[in-house]
Short mmCIF file of C-alpha atoms in Angstrom, two decimals:
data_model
loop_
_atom_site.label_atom_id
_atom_site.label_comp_id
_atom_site.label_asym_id
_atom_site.label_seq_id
_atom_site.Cartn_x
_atom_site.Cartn_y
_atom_site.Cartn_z
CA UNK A 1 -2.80 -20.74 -33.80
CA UNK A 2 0.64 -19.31 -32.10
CA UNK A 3 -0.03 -16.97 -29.02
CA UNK A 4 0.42 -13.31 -30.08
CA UNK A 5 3.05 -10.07 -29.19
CA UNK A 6 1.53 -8.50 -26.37
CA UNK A 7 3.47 -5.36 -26.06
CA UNK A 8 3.92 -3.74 -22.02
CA UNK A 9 4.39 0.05 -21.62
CA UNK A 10 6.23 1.15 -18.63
CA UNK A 11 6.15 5.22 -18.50
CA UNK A 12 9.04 5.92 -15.59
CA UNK A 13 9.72 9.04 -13.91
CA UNK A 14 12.32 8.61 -11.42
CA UNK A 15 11.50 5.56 -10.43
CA UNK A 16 14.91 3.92 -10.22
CA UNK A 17 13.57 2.96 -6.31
CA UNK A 18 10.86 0.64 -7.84
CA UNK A 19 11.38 -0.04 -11.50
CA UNK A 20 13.34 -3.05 -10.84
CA UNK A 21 10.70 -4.85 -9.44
CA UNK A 22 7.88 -3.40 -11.52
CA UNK A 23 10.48 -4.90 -14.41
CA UNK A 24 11.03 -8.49 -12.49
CA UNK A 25 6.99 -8.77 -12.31
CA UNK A 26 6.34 -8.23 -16.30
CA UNK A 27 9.53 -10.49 -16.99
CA UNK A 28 8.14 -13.27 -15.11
CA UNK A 29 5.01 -13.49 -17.06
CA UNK A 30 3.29 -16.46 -17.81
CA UNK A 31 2.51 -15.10 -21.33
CA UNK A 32 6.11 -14.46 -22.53
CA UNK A 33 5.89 -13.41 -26.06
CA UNK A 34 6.50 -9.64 -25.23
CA UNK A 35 7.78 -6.45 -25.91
CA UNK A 36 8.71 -4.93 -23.41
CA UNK A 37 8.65 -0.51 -23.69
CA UNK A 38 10.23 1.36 -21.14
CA UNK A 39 9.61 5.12 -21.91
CA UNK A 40 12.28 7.00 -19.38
CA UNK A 41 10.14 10.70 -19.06
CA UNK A 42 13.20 12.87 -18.26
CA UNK A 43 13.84 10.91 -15.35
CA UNK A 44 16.86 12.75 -13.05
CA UNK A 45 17.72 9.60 -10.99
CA UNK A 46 19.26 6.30 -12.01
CA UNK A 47 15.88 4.40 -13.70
CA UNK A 48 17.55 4.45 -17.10
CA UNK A 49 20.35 2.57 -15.72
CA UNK A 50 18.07 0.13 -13.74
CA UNK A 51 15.99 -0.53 -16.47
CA UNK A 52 19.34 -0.92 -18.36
CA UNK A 53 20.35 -3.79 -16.37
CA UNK A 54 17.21 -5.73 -17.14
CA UNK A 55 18.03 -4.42 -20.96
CA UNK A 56 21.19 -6.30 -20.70
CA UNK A 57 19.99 -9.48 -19.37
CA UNK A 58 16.49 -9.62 -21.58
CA UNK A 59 16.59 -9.12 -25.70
CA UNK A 60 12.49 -8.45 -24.76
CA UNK A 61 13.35 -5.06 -23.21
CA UNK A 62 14.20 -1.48 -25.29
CA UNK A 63 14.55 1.73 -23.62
CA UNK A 64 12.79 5.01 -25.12
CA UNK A 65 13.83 8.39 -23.54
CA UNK A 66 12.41 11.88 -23.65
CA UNK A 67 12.21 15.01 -21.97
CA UNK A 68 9.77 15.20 -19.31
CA UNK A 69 6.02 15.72 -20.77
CA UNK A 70 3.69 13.41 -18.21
CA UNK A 71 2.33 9.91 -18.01
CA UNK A 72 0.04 10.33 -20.75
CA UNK A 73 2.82 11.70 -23.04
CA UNK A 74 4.99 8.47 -22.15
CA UNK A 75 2.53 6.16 -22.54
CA UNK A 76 1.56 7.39 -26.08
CA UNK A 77 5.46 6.96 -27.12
CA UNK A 78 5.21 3.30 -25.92
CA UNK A 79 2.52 2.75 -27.38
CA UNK A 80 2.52 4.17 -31.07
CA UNK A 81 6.32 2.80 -31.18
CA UNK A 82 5.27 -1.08 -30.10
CA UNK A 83 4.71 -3.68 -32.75
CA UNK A 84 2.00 -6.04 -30.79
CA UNK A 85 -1.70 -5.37 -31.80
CA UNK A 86 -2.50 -6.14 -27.73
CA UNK A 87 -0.81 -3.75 -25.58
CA UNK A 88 -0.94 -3.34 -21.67
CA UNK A 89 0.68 -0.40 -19.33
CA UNK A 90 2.16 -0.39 -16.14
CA UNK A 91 2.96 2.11 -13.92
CA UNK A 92 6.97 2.24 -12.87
CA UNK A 93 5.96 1.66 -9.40
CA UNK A 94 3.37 -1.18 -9.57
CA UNK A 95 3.60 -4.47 -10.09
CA UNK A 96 1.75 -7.58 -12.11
CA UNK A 97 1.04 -10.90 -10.94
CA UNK A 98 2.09 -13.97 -13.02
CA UNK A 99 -0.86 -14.52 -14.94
CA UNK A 100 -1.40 -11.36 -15.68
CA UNK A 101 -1.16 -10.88 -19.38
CA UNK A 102 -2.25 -14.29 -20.06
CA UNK A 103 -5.53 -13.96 -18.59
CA UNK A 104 -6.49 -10.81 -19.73
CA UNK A 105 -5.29 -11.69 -23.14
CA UNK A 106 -8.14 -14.42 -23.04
CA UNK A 107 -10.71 -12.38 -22.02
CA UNK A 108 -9.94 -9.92 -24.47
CA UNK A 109 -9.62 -12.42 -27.63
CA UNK A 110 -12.29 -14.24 -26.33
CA UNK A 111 -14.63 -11.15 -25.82
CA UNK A 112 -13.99 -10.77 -29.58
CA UNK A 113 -13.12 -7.33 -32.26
CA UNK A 114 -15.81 -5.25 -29.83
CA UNK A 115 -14.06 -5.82 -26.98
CA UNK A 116 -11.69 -3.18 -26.90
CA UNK A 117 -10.22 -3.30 -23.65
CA UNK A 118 -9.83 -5.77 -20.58
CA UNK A 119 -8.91 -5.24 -16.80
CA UNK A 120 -8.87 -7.20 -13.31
CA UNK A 121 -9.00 -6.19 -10.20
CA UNK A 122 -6.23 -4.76 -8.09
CA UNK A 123 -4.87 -4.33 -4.44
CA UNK A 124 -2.69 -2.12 -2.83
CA UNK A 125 0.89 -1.97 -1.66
CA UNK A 126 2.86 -0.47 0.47
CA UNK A 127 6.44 0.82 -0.15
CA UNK A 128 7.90 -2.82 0.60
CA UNK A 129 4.80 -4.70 -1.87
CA UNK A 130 2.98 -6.14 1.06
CA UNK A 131 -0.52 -5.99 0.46
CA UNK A 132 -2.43 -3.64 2.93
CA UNK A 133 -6.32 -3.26 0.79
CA UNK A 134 -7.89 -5.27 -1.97
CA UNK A 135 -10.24 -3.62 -4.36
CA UNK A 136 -14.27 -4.86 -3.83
CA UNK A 137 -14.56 -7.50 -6.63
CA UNK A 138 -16.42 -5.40 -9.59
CA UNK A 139 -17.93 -6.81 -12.46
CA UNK A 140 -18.60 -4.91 -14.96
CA UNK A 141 -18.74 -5.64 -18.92
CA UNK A 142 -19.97 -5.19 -22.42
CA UNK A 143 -21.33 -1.69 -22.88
CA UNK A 144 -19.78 -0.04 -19.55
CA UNK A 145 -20.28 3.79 -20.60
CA UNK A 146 -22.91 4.52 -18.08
CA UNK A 147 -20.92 2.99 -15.55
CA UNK A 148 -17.12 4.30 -16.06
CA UNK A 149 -18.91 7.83 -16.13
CA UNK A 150 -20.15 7.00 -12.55
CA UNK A 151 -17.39 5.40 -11.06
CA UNK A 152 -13.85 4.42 -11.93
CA UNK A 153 -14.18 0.84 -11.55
CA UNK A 154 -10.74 0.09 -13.23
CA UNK A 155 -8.93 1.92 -10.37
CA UNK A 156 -5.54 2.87 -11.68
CA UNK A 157 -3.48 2.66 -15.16
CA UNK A 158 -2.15 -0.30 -14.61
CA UNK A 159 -4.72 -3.53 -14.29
CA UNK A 160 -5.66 -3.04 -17.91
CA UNK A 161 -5.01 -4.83 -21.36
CA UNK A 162 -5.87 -2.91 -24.99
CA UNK A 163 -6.53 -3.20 -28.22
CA UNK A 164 -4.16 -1.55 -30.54
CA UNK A 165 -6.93 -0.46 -32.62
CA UNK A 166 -8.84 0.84 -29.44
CA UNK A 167 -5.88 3.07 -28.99
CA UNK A 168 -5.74 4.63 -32.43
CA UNK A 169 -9.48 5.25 -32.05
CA UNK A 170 -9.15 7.81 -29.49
CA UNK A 171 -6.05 9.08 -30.04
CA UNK A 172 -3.98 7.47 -26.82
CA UNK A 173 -4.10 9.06 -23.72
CA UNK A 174 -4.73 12.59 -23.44
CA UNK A 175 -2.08 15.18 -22.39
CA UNK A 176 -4.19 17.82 -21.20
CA UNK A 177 -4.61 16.90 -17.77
CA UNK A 178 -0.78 17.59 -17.38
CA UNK A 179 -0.95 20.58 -19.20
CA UNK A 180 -3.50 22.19 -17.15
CA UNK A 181 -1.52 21.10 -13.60
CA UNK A 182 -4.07 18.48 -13.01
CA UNK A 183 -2.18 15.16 -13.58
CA UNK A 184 -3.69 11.90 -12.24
CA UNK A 185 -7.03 10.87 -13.80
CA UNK A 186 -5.70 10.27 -17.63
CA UNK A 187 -6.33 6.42 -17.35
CA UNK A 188 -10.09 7.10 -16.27
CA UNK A 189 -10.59 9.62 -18.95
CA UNK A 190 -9.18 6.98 -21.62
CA UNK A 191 -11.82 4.56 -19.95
CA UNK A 192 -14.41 6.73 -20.54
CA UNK A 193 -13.29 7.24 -24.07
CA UNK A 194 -12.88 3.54 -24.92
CA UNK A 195 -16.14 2.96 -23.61
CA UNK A 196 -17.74 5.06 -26.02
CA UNK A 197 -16.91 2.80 -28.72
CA UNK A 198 -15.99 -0.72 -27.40
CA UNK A 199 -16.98 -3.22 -24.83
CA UNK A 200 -15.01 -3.62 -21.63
CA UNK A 201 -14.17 -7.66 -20.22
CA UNK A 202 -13.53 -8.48 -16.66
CA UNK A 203 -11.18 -10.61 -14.82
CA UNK A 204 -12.39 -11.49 -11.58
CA UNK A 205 -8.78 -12.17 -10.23
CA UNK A 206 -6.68 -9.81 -8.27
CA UNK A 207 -3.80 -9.21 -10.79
CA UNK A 208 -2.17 -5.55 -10.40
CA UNK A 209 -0.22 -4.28 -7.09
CA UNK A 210 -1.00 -1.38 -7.17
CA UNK A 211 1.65 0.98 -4.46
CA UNK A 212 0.74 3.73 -2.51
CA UNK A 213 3.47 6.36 -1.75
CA UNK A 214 3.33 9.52 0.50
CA UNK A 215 4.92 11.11 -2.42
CA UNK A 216 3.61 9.54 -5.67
CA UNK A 217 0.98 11.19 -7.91
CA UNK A 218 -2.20 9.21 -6.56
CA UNK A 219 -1.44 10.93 -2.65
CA UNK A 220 -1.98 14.16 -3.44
CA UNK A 221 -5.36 14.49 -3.27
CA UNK A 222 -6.35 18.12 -4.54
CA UNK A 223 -4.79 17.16 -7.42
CA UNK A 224 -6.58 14.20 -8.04
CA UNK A 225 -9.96 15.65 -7.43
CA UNK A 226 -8.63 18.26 -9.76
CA UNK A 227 -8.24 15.80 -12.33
CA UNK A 228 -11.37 14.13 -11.40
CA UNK A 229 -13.25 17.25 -12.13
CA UNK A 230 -11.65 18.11 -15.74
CA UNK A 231 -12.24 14.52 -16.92
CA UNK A 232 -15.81 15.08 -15.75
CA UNK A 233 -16.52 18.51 -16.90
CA UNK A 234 -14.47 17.27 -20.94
CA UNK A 235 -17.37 13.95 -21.03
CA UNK A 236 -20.12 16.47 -20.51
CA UNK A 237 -19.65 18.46 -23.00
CA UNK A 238 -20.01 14.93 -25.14
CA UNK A 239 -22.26 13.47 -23.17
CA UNK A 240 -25.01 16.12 -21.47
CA UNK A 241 -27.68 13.67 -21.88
CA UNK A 242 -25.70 11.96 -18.81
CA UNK A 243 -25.10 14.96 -16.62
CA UNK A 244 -26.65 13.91 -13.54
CA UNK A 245 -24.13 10.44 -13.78
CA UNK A 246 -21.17 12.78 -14.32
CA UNK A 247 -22.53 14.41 -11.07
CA UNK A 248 -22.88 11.73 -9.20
CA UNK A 249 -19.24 11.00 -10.28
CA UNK A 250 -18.02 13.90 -8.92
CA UNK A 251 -19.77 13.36 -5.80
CA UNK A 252 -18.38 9.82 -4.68
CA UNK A 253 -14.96 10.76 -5.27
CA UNK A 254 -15.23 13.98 -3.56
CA UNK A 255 -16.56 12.27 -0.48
CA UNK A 256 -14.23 9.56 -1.02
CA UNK A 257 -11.17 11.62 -1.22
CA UNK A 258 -12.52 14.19 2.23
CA UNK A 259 -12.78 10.34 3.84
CA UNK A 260 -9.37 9.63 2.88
CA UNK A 261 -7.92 12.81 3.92
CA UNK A 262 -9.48 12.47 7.47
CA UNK A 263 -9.15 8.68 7.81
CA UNK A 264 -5.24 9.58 7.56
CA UNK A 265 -4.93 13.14 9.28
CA UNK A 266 -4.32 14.61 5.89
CA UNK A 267 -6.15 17.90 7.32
CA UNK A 268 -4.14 20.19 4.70
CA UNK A 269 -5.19 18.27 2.32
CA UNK A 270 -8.54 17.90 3.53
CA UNK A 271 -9.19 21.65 3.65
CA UNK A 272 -8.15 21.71 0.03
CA UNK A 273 -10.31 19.22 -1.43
CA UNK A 274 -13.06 20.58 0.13
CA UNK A 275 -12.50 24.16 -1.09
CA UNK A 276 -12.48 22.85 -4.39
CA UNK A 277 -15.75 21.29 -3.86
CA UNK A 278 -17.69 24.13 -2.42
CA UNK A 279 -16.25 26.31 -5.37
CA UNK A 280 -18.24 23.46 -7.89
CA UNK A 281 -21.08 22.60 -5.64
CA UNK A 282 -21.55 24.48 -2.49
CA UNK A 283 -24.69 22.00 -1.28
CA UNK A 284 -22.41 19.53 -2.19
CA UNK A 285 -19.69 20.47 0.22
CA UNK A 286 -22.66 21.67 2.94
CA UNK A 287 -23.75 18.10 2.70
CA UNK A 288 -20.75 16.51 3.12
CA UNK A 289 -19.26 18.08 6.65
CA UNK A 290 -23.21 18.09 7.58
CA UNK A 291 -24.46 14.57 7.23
CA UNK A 292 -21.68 12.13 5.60
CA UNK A 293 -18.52 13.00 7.43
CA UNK A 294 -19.62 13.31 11.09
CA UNK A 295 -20.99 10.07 11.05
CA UNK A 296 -17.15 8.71 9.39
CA UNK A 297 -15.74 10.66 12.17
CA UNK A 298 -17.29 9.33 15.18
CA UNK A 299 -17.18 5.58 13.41
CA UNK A 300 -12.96 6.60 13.69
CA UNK A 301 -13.33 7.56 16.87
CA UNK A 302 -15.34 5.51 18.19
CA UNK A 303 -13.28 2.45 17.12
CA UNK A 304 -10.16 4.48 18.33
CA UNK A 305 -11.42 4.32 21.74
CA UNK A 306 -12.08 0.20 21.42
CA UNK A 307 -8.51 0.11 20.44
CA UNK A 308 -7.46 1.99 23.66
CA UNK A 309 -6.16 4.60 21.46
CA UNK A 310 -3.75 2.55 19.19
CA UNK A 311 -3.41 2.39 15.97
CA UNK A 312 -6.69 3.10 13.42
CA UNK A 313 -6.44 4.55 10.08
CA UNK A 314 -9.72 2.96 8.79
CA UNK A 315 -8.83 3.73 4.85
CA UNK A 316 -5.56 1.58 4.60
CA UNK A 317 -5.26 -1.63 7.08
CA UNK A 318 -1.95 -2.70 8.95
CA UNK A 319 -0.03 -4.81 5.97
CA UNK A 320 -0.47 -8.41 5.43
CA UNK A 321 1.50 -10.68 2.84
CA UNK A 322 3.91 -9.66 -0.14
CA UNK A 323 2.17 -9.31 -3.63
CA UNK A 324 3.19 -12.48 -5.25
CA UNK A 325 5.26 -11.50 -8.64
CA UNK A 326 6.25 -14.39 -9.78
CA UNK A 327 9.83 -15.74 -10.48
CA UNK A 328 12.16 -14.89 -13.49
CA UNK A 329 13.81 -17.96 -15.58
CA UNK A 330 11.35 -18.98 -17.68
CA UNK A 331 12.98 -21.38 -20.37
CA UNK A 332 12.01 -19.02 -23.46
CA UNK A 333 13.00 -16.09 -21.73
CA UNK A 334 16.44 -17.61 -21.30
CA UNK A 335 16.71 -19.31 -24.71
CA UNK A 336 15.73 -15.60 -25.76
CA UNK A 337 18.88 -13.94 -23.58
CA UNK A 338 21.34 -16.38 -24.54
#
């Protein structure tokens, strides 16, 4: 049986500082049958001629532009104009490991027609790609409703592959979010929705970079628990029967998000998120500065102090090794260009 098209979506919004890379790491996959999608969103900065370069070098690679409508807008261009039946998404910023495609690509075939979509595991990068946090190995599969609703396990838009006909079942990504000034959660609620009709497969291999930028969407956290909150509050009006997971949701990320804020002297941000918790849940936000953060607080401090004052930020480590990529020059990819 030949290997099939896997078709990559790459939404880009000025990204012309990290597109080239993002672009070297799906080039230099391991699985190279691909068509490659980049979907320019109205970009004002050079990432249509970056991603040109790589256009001129690879016959794998088209370029779709369009005025600036979101991340969930570009990714439903890619995706409804790509040909493969298998199609994966990466973020303009983030990056793919080698094996990427090819390993998710088993798990989804291999999971068979319910398996509707397949991820691995992710860590994160700093503004150079060295690795600075790994994910917690998750592993979660089949019927994974209960779970997504509690948790995003996936962790970001990027570490997953789909079914084309997973896609066309719930309509893409949902543009809402962006609509309603609360951009950053789309991927989870497409989770959420896939899971309500397929199974979910799991590589247990850290596969996806996944950067973290002062300025990119994922930092600003009111908006993210904003997001958070309207993909919650849309699944309980289809699920109710599953309220009090929804809930509990709501609650890890707040806390996770107030942790984040502190951990990194975000106190702006900080006061924010927890405004918009006490406006949902006031015992919520009661509980949280009375019993979970203190104890965070003088854990910071206390390991400050060990440190003789130097550096601490508990959430995100001091940066280790680059996140390998992979090199370009595979012999298709070449016979392909020439």
């Amino acid at each position: 049986m030949s290997e099939p098209l896997v078709s990559v979506v790459i939404p880009a919004y000025n990204a012309s500082a990290t597109i080239n890379e993002t672009l070297r790491s799906v080039r230099s996959q391991s699985h190279e049958l691909l068509e490659i999608v980049v979907v320019d969103d109205g970009s004002t900065d050079n990432t249509a001629m970056v991603a040109q370069r790589h256009v001129d070098q690879d016959p794998r690679i088209r370029i779709i532009r369009q005025d600036h409508a979101g991340v969930a807008a570009a990714r439903n261009r890619g995706w409804q104009s790509a040909r493969a039946d298998f199609i994966g998404f990466v973020d303009a910023d983030d990056l793919w490991a080698r094996t990427k495609v090819e390993r998710e690509l088993q798990a989804l075939i291999s999971g068979g027609e319910k398996t509707g979509l397949a991820y691995s595991w992710h860590v994160r990068i700093d503004a150079n790609s060295r690795e600075f946090c790994k994910a917690a190995p998750v592993y979660y599969a089949g019927d994974v409703l209960d779970d997504i609703l509690t948790w995003n396990f996936v962790g970001n838009g990027s570490a997953v592959l789909v079914r084309r006909e997973a896609l066309q079942a719930v309509n893409g990504f949902d543009s809402q979010l962006y609509e309603a000034g609360a951009q950053g959660c789309e991927d989870l609620l497409f989770y959420c929705r896939v899971a309500e009709r397929y199974h979910f497969a799991v590589v247990p291999e850290h596969l996806t970079g996944y950067r973290f930028l002062p300025e990119n969407m994922s930092s600003n956290l009111p908006c993210m628990l904003r997001s958070y909150m309207l993909v919650a509050d849309k699944m309980a009006v289809l699920h109710p029967d599953r309220a009090h997971r929804l809930d509990l949701g709501v609650q890890n990320y707040s806390i996770t998000l107030l942790r984040v804020a502190l951990a990194n002297c975000k106190f702006g941000y900080f006061a924010a998120c927890l405004t918009l918790v006490g406006r949902r849940d006031p015992l919520l936000a009661v509980k949280a500065l009375a019993f979970k953060l203190p104890r965070d607080v003088l854990s910071w401090l206390r390991s400050g102090l060990q440190a003789r004052l130097g550096p601490w930020r508990r959430e995100f480590p001091e940066p280790s090794s680059c996140f390998r990529i992979g090199e370009l020059g595979h012999e298709r990819a070449r016979k392909m260009a020439e």
